[in-house]
Amino acid sequence: MTEVNRSWRLAARPQGMIKDSDFTWHEEPVPAELGPGQILVETLYLSVDPTQRIWMERDSYLPAVEIGAVMRAGGVGRVLRSSLPDFSPGDLVFGMTGWQTHAVLEPSIRGPRKLPEGVPPTMAVSLFGITGLTAYFGLLDVGSLKEGETVVVSGAAGATGNAVGQIAKIKGCRVVGIAGGPQKCAWIKDELGFDAAIDYKDEDVYKRLGELCPDGIDVYFDNVGGAILEAALSHLAMRGRVVLCGSIGDYNSAEAGSGPRNLMNLVMKRGRMEGFIVTDYAARFGEAIGDLARWAAEGRLKDRVDVVEGLANAPAALRRLFTGANTGKQLVKVAG
């Protein structure tokens, strides 16, 4: 019987919140033959990330997904067939599988990479995937973190944010997380060990940052942009650093974000604000995964995934990121 590949393809550039009608469902035969250096994988789990909303709409650090193309996404799959040396049927790999049940992968900066022995597939697309790596390099390299500093992270209950806070604690820092709702704030404090949490849905973020960071913020890791970024800039310590990772609050807006009005505070505080893309550090991924794996094995770094079942629900899973429905890393389970 011919194997069938099921996929979501981009049908339209999104306007506002992502809709199911922005995609079309396709079914087609799985390729029977592979070219040199290719592997065929069955997708097990898909990574769901805010940046996918950008890929749908416009060129960025990657070209926009073409209309009619399989929706781009990283994922973990099981090798079914291989013409690539060192990859064999049964191997678990990470690569840009896209929103589909089967994918043909070939070597690139984004994989495929074999999963280390004993690493669960979910962890490969969370803590050891792009979000964990983003937290690691953004905080330690871009943020130039030093022991004893005060770190504030927004989107603190999300995949990247919770890892940022935990790594900062491992490095001997005081950590304040900004999250939405009492349950998320309780989770980052009681389970992850953050020193304090601010509920942006129910508290005055500007006021609370002043109360919780009386000596200023040494490193602010920004995942949301907008008014919260402005509030953090107002409380920056002397020579403080702002790490620009994302601006999820603006991704679904028809208009560009207005941006913070107090950038002059960077001058007054001799501060630095810098953006980055994690693939800039691809040559050092092994170093980061080694540290992350050791901290996880020691019980100092916890991983939490939020799994939506079924490829058919991938559009709904992506929307969850923009409504605050997820806690931890959002994944889609495609196959067992």
Short mmCIF file of C-alpha atoms in Angstrom, two decimals:
data_model
loop_
_atom_site.label_atom_id
_atom_site.label_comp_id
_atom_site.label_asym_id
_atom_site.label_seq_id
_atom_site.Cartn_x
_atom_site.Cartn_y
_atom_site.Cartn_z
CA MET A 1 0.00 0.00 0.00
CA THR A 2 1.33 3.45 -0.93
CA GLU A 3 2.31 5.54 2.08
CA VAL A 4 0.46 8.87 2.32
CA ASN A 5 2.01 12.15 3.40
CA ARG A 6 -0.46 14.51 5.05
CA SER A 7 0.47 18.17 5.36
CA TRP A 8 -0.66 21.70 6.01
CA ARG A 9 0.35 24.16 3.28
CA LEU A 10 0.25 27.94 3.50
CA ALA A 11 -2.79 29.30 1.65
CA ALA A 12 -2.70 33.01 2.53
CA ARG A 13 -0.63 35.63 4.32
CA PRO A 14 -2.20 36.05 7.76
CA GLN A 15 -4.04 39.20 8.73
CA GLY A 16 -4.41 39.53 12.47
CA MET A 17 -4.79 36.32 14.43
CA ILE A 18 -3.87 33.13 12.56
CA LYS A 19 -6.91 31.33 11.09
CA ASP A 20 -7.44 27.78 9.86
CA SER A 21 -8.24 29.27 6.45
CA ASP A 22 -4.64 30.53 6.22
CA PHE A 23 -3.74 26.88 5.50
CA THR A 24 -4.93 24.06 3.26
CA TRP A 25 -4.78 20.33 4.01
CA HIS A 26 -2.99 18.13 1.47
CA GLU A 27 -2.56 14.41 1.01
CA GLU A 28 -0.07 12.93 -1.46
CA PRO A 29 2.09 9.81 -1.84
CA VAL A 30 5.30 9.63 0.15
CA PRO A 31 8.29 9.76 -2.24
CA ALA A 32 9.22 6.25 -3.28
CA GLU A 33 12.86 7.08 -4.10
CA LEU A 34 15.44 9.25 -2.35
CA GLY A 35 18.17 11.31 -3.96
CA PRO A 36 21.79 11.13 -2.83
CA GLY A 37 22.30 12.41 0.70
CA GLN A 38 18.62 12.41 1.66
CA ILE A 39 16.65 10.73 4.42
CA LEU A 40 12.93 10.07 4.74
CA VAL A 41 11.53 10.57 8.24
CA GLU A 42 8.18 10.02 9.87
CA THR A 43 7.41 13.11 11.96
CA LEU A 44 6.82 12.40 15.65
CA TYR A 45 6.65 15.87 17.23
CA LEU A 46 6.57 19.41 15.83
CA SER A 47 7.98 22.49 17.52
CA VAL A 48 5.47 25.35 17.69
CA ASP A 49 7.13 28.77 17.91
CA PRO A 50 6.04 32.43 17.71
CA THR A 51 8.49 33.06 14.87
CA GLN A 52 6.35 30.82 12.63
CA ARG A 53 3.84 33.68 12.51
CA ILE A 54 6.57 35.89 11.03
CA TRP A 55 7.59 33.21 8.51
CA MET A 56 3.99 33.09 7.28
CA GLU A 57 3.83 36.82 6.65
CA ARG A 58 7.12 38.20 5.38
CA ASP A 59 10.82 37.76 4.71
CA SER A 60 12.89 37.97 7.88
CA TYR A 61 16.09 36.16 8.81
CA LEU A 62 14.61 33.44 6.58
CA PRO A 63 12.56 33.91 3.42
CA ALA A 64 8.82 33.88 3.95
CA VAL A 65 7.10 30.53 3.47
CA GLU A 66 5.87 30.48 -0.11
CA ILE A 67 2.15 30.29 -0.75
CA GLY A 68 1.38 26.65 -1.48
CA ALA A 69 4.46 25.35 0.38
CA VAL A 70 4.38 23.08 3.43
CA MET A 71 4.33 25.22 6.57
CA ARG A 72 7.86 25.50 7.93
CA ALA A 73 8.64 24.05 11.37
CA GLY A 74 11.30 22.13 13.18
CA GLY A 75 10.46 18.66 14.34
CA VAL A 76 11.70 15.29 15.51
CA GLY A 77 11.22 12.27 13.29
CA ARG A 78 12.16 8.62 12.94
CA VAL A 79 14.25 7.68 9.90
CA LEU A 80 12.37 5.33 7.57
CA ARG A 81 14.82 5.25 4.65
CA SER A 82 18.25 6.77 4.15
CA SER A 83 20.80 7.48 1.44
CA LEU A 84 22.77 9.71 3.80
CA PRO A 85 25.86 8.14 5.41
CA ASP A 86 25.66 7.73 9.20
CA PHE A 87 21.84 7.79 9.21
CA SER A 88 19.97 4.50 9.41
CA PRO A 89 16.33 3.42 9.63
CA GLY A 90 15.13 3.77 13.20
CA ASP A 91 17.39 6.72 14.08
CA LEU A 92 15.67 9.66 15.78
CA VAL A 93 16.62 13.00 14.25
CA PHE A 94 15.83 16.69 14.51
CA GLY A 95 15.35 18.75 11.36
CA MET A 96 13.05 21.17 9.54
CA THR A 97 10.31 18.65 8.95
CA GLY A 98 7.52 21.15 8.39
CA TRP A 99 3.86 20.54 9.17
CA GLN A 100 3.65 17.11 7.59
CA THR A 101 3.59 13.47 8.56
CA HIS A 102 6.62 12.56 6.40
CA ALA A 103 9.56 14.68 5.33
CA VAL A 104 12.58 14.31 3.09
CA LEU A 105 15.59 15.95 4.77
CA GLU A 106 19.10 16.67 3.59
CA PRO A 107 22.07 18.30 5.33
CA SER A 108 21.82 22.01 6.20
CA ILE A 109 22.55 24.35 9.10
CA ARG A 110 19.19 23.33 10.58
CA GLY A 111 19.81 19.57 10.53
CA PRO A 112 19.20 16.78 10.37
CA ARG A 113 20.92 16.01 13.66
CA LYS A 114 20.75 12.71 15.49
CA LEU A 115 19.26 12.82 18.96
CA PRO A 116 21.74 11.91 21.68
CA GLU A 117 21.18 8.48 23.18
CA GLY A 118 18.43 8.50 25.79
CA VAL A 119 17.06 11.98 24.99
CA PRO A 120 13.24 11.91 24.78
CA PRO A 121 11.86 13.26 21.48
CA THR A 122 9.91 15.96 23.33
CA MET A 123 13.03 17.27 25.05
CA ALA A 124 14.86 17.39 21.71
CA VAL A 125 12.41 20.06 20.49
CA SER A 126 12.16 21.91 23.80
CA LEU A 127 15.07 22.15 26.20
CA PHE A 128 17.64 20.81 23.72
CA GLY A 129 15.93 22.46 20.75
CA ILE A 130 15.74 26.01 19.47
CA THR A 131 14.08 27.42 22.59
CA GLY A 132 16.62 26.02 25.05
CA LEU A 133 19.48 27.09 22.80
CA THR A 134 17.95 30.55 22.43
CA ALA A 135 17.76 30.93 26.20
CA TYR A 136 21.35 29.75 26.63
CA PHE A 137 23.07 31.96 24.07
CA GLY A 138 20.77 34.94 24.53
CA LEU A 139 21.35 35.10 28.27
CA LEU A 140 25.00 34.06 28.52
CA ASP A 141 26.49 35.51 25.33
CA VAL A 142 24.27 38.42 24.32
CA GLY A 143 23.34 39.27 27.91
CA SER A 144 26.91 38.80 29.20
CA LEU A 145 25.48 37.49 32.47
CA LYS A 146 27.52 37.76 35.66
CA GLU A 147 26.99 36.05 38.98
CA GLY A 148 24.96 38.04 41.49
CA GLU A 149 23.13 40.17 38.94
CA THR A 150 19.40 40.86 38.78
CA VAL A 151 17.69 39.32 35.75
CA VAL A 152 14.16 40.05 34.56
CA VAL A 153 12.52 37.94 31.84
CA SER A 154 9.17 38.50 30.15
CA GLY A 155 7.14 35.62 28.76
CA ALA A 156 8.60 33.80 31.74
CA ALA A 157 6.21 30.83 31.61
CA GLY A 158 6.89 30.25 27.92
CA ALA A 159 9.41 27.84 26.48
CA THR A 160 12.33 30.26 26.19
CA GLY A 161 11.47 32.42 29.16
CA ASN A 162 11.30 29.65 31.74
CA ALA A 163 14.67 28.30 30.56
CA VAL A 164 16.20 31.78 30.79
CA GLY A 165 15.12 32.14 34.39
CA GLN A 166 16.36 28.71 35.39
CA ILE A 167 19.76 29.21 33.75
CA ALA A 168 20.09 32.58 35.49
CA LYS A 169 19.43 30.89 38.83
CA ILE A 170 22.02 28.20 38.04
CA LYS A 171 24.51 31.03 37.39
CA GLY A 172 23.85 32.57 40.80
CA CYS A 173 21.56 35.44 39.86
CA ARG A 174 18.35 36.89 41.29
CA VAL A 175 15.46 36.35 38.86
CA VAL A 176 12.13 38.11 38.40
CA GLY A 177 9.72 36.65 35.86
CA ILE A 178 6.81 38.41 34.15
CA ALA A 179 3.95 36.07 33.21
CA GLY A 180 0.20 36.09 32.68
CA GLY A 181 -2.06 34.77 35.41
CA PRO A 182 -1.66 33.42 38.97
CA GLN A 183 -1.08 29.81 37.90
CA LYS A 184 1.85 30.68 35.66
CA CYS A 185 3.34 32.99 38.26
CA ALA A 186 3.03 30.29 40.92
CA TRP A 187 4.68 27.74 38.61
CA ILE A 188 7.78 29.83 37.89
CA LYS A 189 8.22 30.68 41.59
CA ASP A 190 7.25 27.46 43.36
CA GLU A 191 8.51 24.87 40.87
CA LEU A 192 11.24 26.63 38.90
CA GLY A 193 12.72 28.68 41.72
CA PHE A 194 12.31 32.23 40.41
CA ASP A 195 12.75 34.75 43.21
CA ALA A 196 9.65 36.75 42.27
CA ALA A 197 6.91 36.91 39.66
CA ILE A 198 4.82 39.74 38.24
CA ASP A 199 1.37 39.01 36.83
CA TYR A 200 1.10 41.46 33.95
CA LYS A 201 -2.64 40.78 33.69
CA ASP A 202 -3.33 41.92 37.24
CA GLU A 203 -0.40 44.06 38.36
CA ASP A 204 1.25 47.33 37.41
CA VAL A 205 4.46 46.04 35.81
CA TYR A 206 6.27 49.38 36.01
CA LYS A 207 5.50 49.76 39.71
CA ARG A 208 6.31 46.16 40.60
CA LEU A 209 9.65 46.28 38.78
CA GLY A 210 10.59 49.28 40.90
CA GLU A 211 9.63 47.43 44.07
CA LEU A 212 11.32 44.14 43.16
CA CYS A 213 14.44 45.60 41.52
CA PRO A 214 15.36 48.59 43.71
CA ASP A 215 18.93 48.59 42.42
CA GLY A 216 17.84 48.25 38.80
CA ILE A 217 17.80 45.47 36.21
CA ASP A 218 21.19 44.18 35.07
CA VAL A 219 19.83 41.93 32.30
CA TYR A 220 16.35 42.16 30.82
CA PHE A 221 15.47 39.28 28.47
CA ASP A 222 12.62 40.51 26.28
CA ASN A 223 10.15 38.15 24.64
CA VAL A 224 7.16 40.46 24.32
CA GLY A 225 8.13 44.04 23.41
CA GLY A 226 5.69 46.92 23.80
CA ALA A 227 4.80 48.46 27.14
CA ILE A 228 6.62 45.80 29.16
CA LEU A 229 9.88 46.50 27.33
CA GLU A 230 9.37 50.19 28.05
CA ALA A 231 8.82 49.48 31.73
CA ALA A 232 12.00 47.42 31.94
CA LEU A 233 14.03 50.11 30.21
CA SER A 234 12.84 52.58 32.83
CA HIS A 235 14.38 50.44 35.57
CA LEU A 236 17.65 49.54 33.86
CA ALA A 237 20.73 49.46 36.11
CA MET A 238 23.94 51.22 35.19
CA ARG A 239 25.47 49.35 32.22
CA GLY A 240 22.43 47.09 32.06
CA ARG A 241 21.83 44.90 29.02
CA VAL A 242 18.58 44.28 27.15
CA VAL A 243 18.40 41.06 25.13
CA LEU A 244 15.86 41.30 22.31
CA CYS A 245 14.57 37.81 21.58
CA GLY A 246 10.99 38.38 20.40
CA SER A 247 8.01 40.70 20.39
CA ILE A 248 5.07 38.35 20.58
CA GLY A 249 2.71 41.14 21.58
CA ASP A 250 3.09 42.71 18.13
CA TYR A 251 3.13 39.68 15.82
CA ASN A 252 -0.60 39.66 15.10
CA SER A 253 -0.96 43.41 14.85
CA ALA A 254 -1.80 44.93 11.48
CA GLU A 255 0.42 47.89 12.35
CA ALA A 256 4.03 47.90 13.44
CA GLY A 257 4.56 48.27 17.17
CA SER A 258 5.12 51.82 18.38
CA GLY A 259 8.25 50.84 20.24
CA PRO A 260 9.44 52.07 23.64
CA ARG A 261 9.49 55.85 24.14
CA ASN A 262 12.37 55.85 26.61
CA LEU A 263 15.32 54.62 24.58
CA MET A 264 17.29 57.59 25.87
CA ASN A 265 17.55 55.71 29.14
CA LEU A 266 20.10 53.45 27.42
CA VAL A 267 22.29 56.52 27.07
CA MET A 268 21.79 57.70 30.63
CA LYS A 269 22.54 54.23 32.02
CA ARG A 270 25.30 53.45 29.48
CA GLY A 271 23.22 50.42 28.62
CA ARG A 272 23.16 48.09 25.64
CA MET A 273 20.22 46.60 23.73
CA GLU A 274 20.93 43.86 21.21
CA GLY A 275 18.91 41.42 19.15
CA PHE A 276 20.07 38.02 17.94
CA ILE A 277 19.05 34.91 16.03
CA VAL A 278 20.03 31.60 17.59
CA THR A 279 21.28 30.09 14.33
CA ASP A 280 24.16 32.60 14.54
CA TYR A 281 25.54 30.21 17.17
CA ALA A 282 25.04 26.97 15.23
CA ALA A 283 28.73 26.06 15.43
CA ARG A 284 28.42 26.03 19.24
CA PHE A 285 25.17 24.10 19.63
CA GLY A 286 27.05 21.07 20.93
CA GLU A 287 28.58 23.11 23.74
CA ALA A 288 25.18 24.43 24.80
CA ILE A 289 23.44 21.06 24.64
CA GLY A 290 26.20 19.58 26.80
CA ASP A 291 25.59 22.17 29.53
CA LEU A 292 21.80 21.94 29.26
CA ALA A 293 21.90 18.15 29.45
CA ARG A 294 24.18 18.19 32.50
CA TRP A 295 21.98 20.68 34.36
CA ALA A 296 18.87 18.64 33.50
CA ALA A 297 20.52 15.41 34.72
CA GLU A 298 21.44 17.16 37.97
CA GLY A 299 17.81 18.21 38.45
CA ARG A 300 18.70 21.89 38.25
CA LEU A 301 16.92 22.56 34.96
CA LYS A 302 13.33 21.41 34.45
CA ASP A 303 11.56 20.89 31.15
CA ARG A 304 7.81 21.28 30.65
CA VAL A 305 5.99 20.62 27.40
CA ASP A 306 2.40 21.41 26.42
CA VAL A 307 1.34 18.84 23.83
CA VAL A 308 -1.54 19.16 21.35
CA GLU A 309 -2.47 15.84 19.78
CA GLY A 310 -2.66 15.43 16.01
CA LEU A 311 -1.29 17.24 12.97
CA ALA A 312 -4.84 18.35 12.16
CA ASN A 313 -4.66 20.64 15.21
CA ALA A 314 -1.39 22.39 14.28
CA PRO A 315 -3.06 25.74 13.39
CA ALA A 316 -4.90 25.75 16.73
CA ALA A 317 -1.65 24.93 18.55
CA LEU A 318 0.08 27.92 16.95
CA ARG A 319 -2.77 30.21 18.01
CA ARG A 320 -2.30 29.09 21.62
CA LEU A 321 1.01 30.96 21.76
CA PHE A 322 -0.74 34.27 21.10
CA THR A 323 -3.62 33.77 23.53
CA GLY A 324 -1.43 32.71 26.45
CA ALA A 325 -3.06 29.27 26.59
CA ASN A 326 0.22 27.34 26.75
CA THR A 327 2.62 26.84 29.65
CA GLY A 328 6.12 25.70 28.76
CA LYS A 329 7.05 24.51 25.29
CA GLN A 330 4.17 24.09 22.84
CA LEU A 331 4.40 20.91 20.75
CA VAL A 332 2.19 19.00 18.32
CA LYS A 333 2.30 15.21 18.54
CA VAL A 334 2.05 13.84 15.01
CA ALA A 335 2.84 10.15 15.54
CA GLY A 336 3.78 7.83 18.41
#
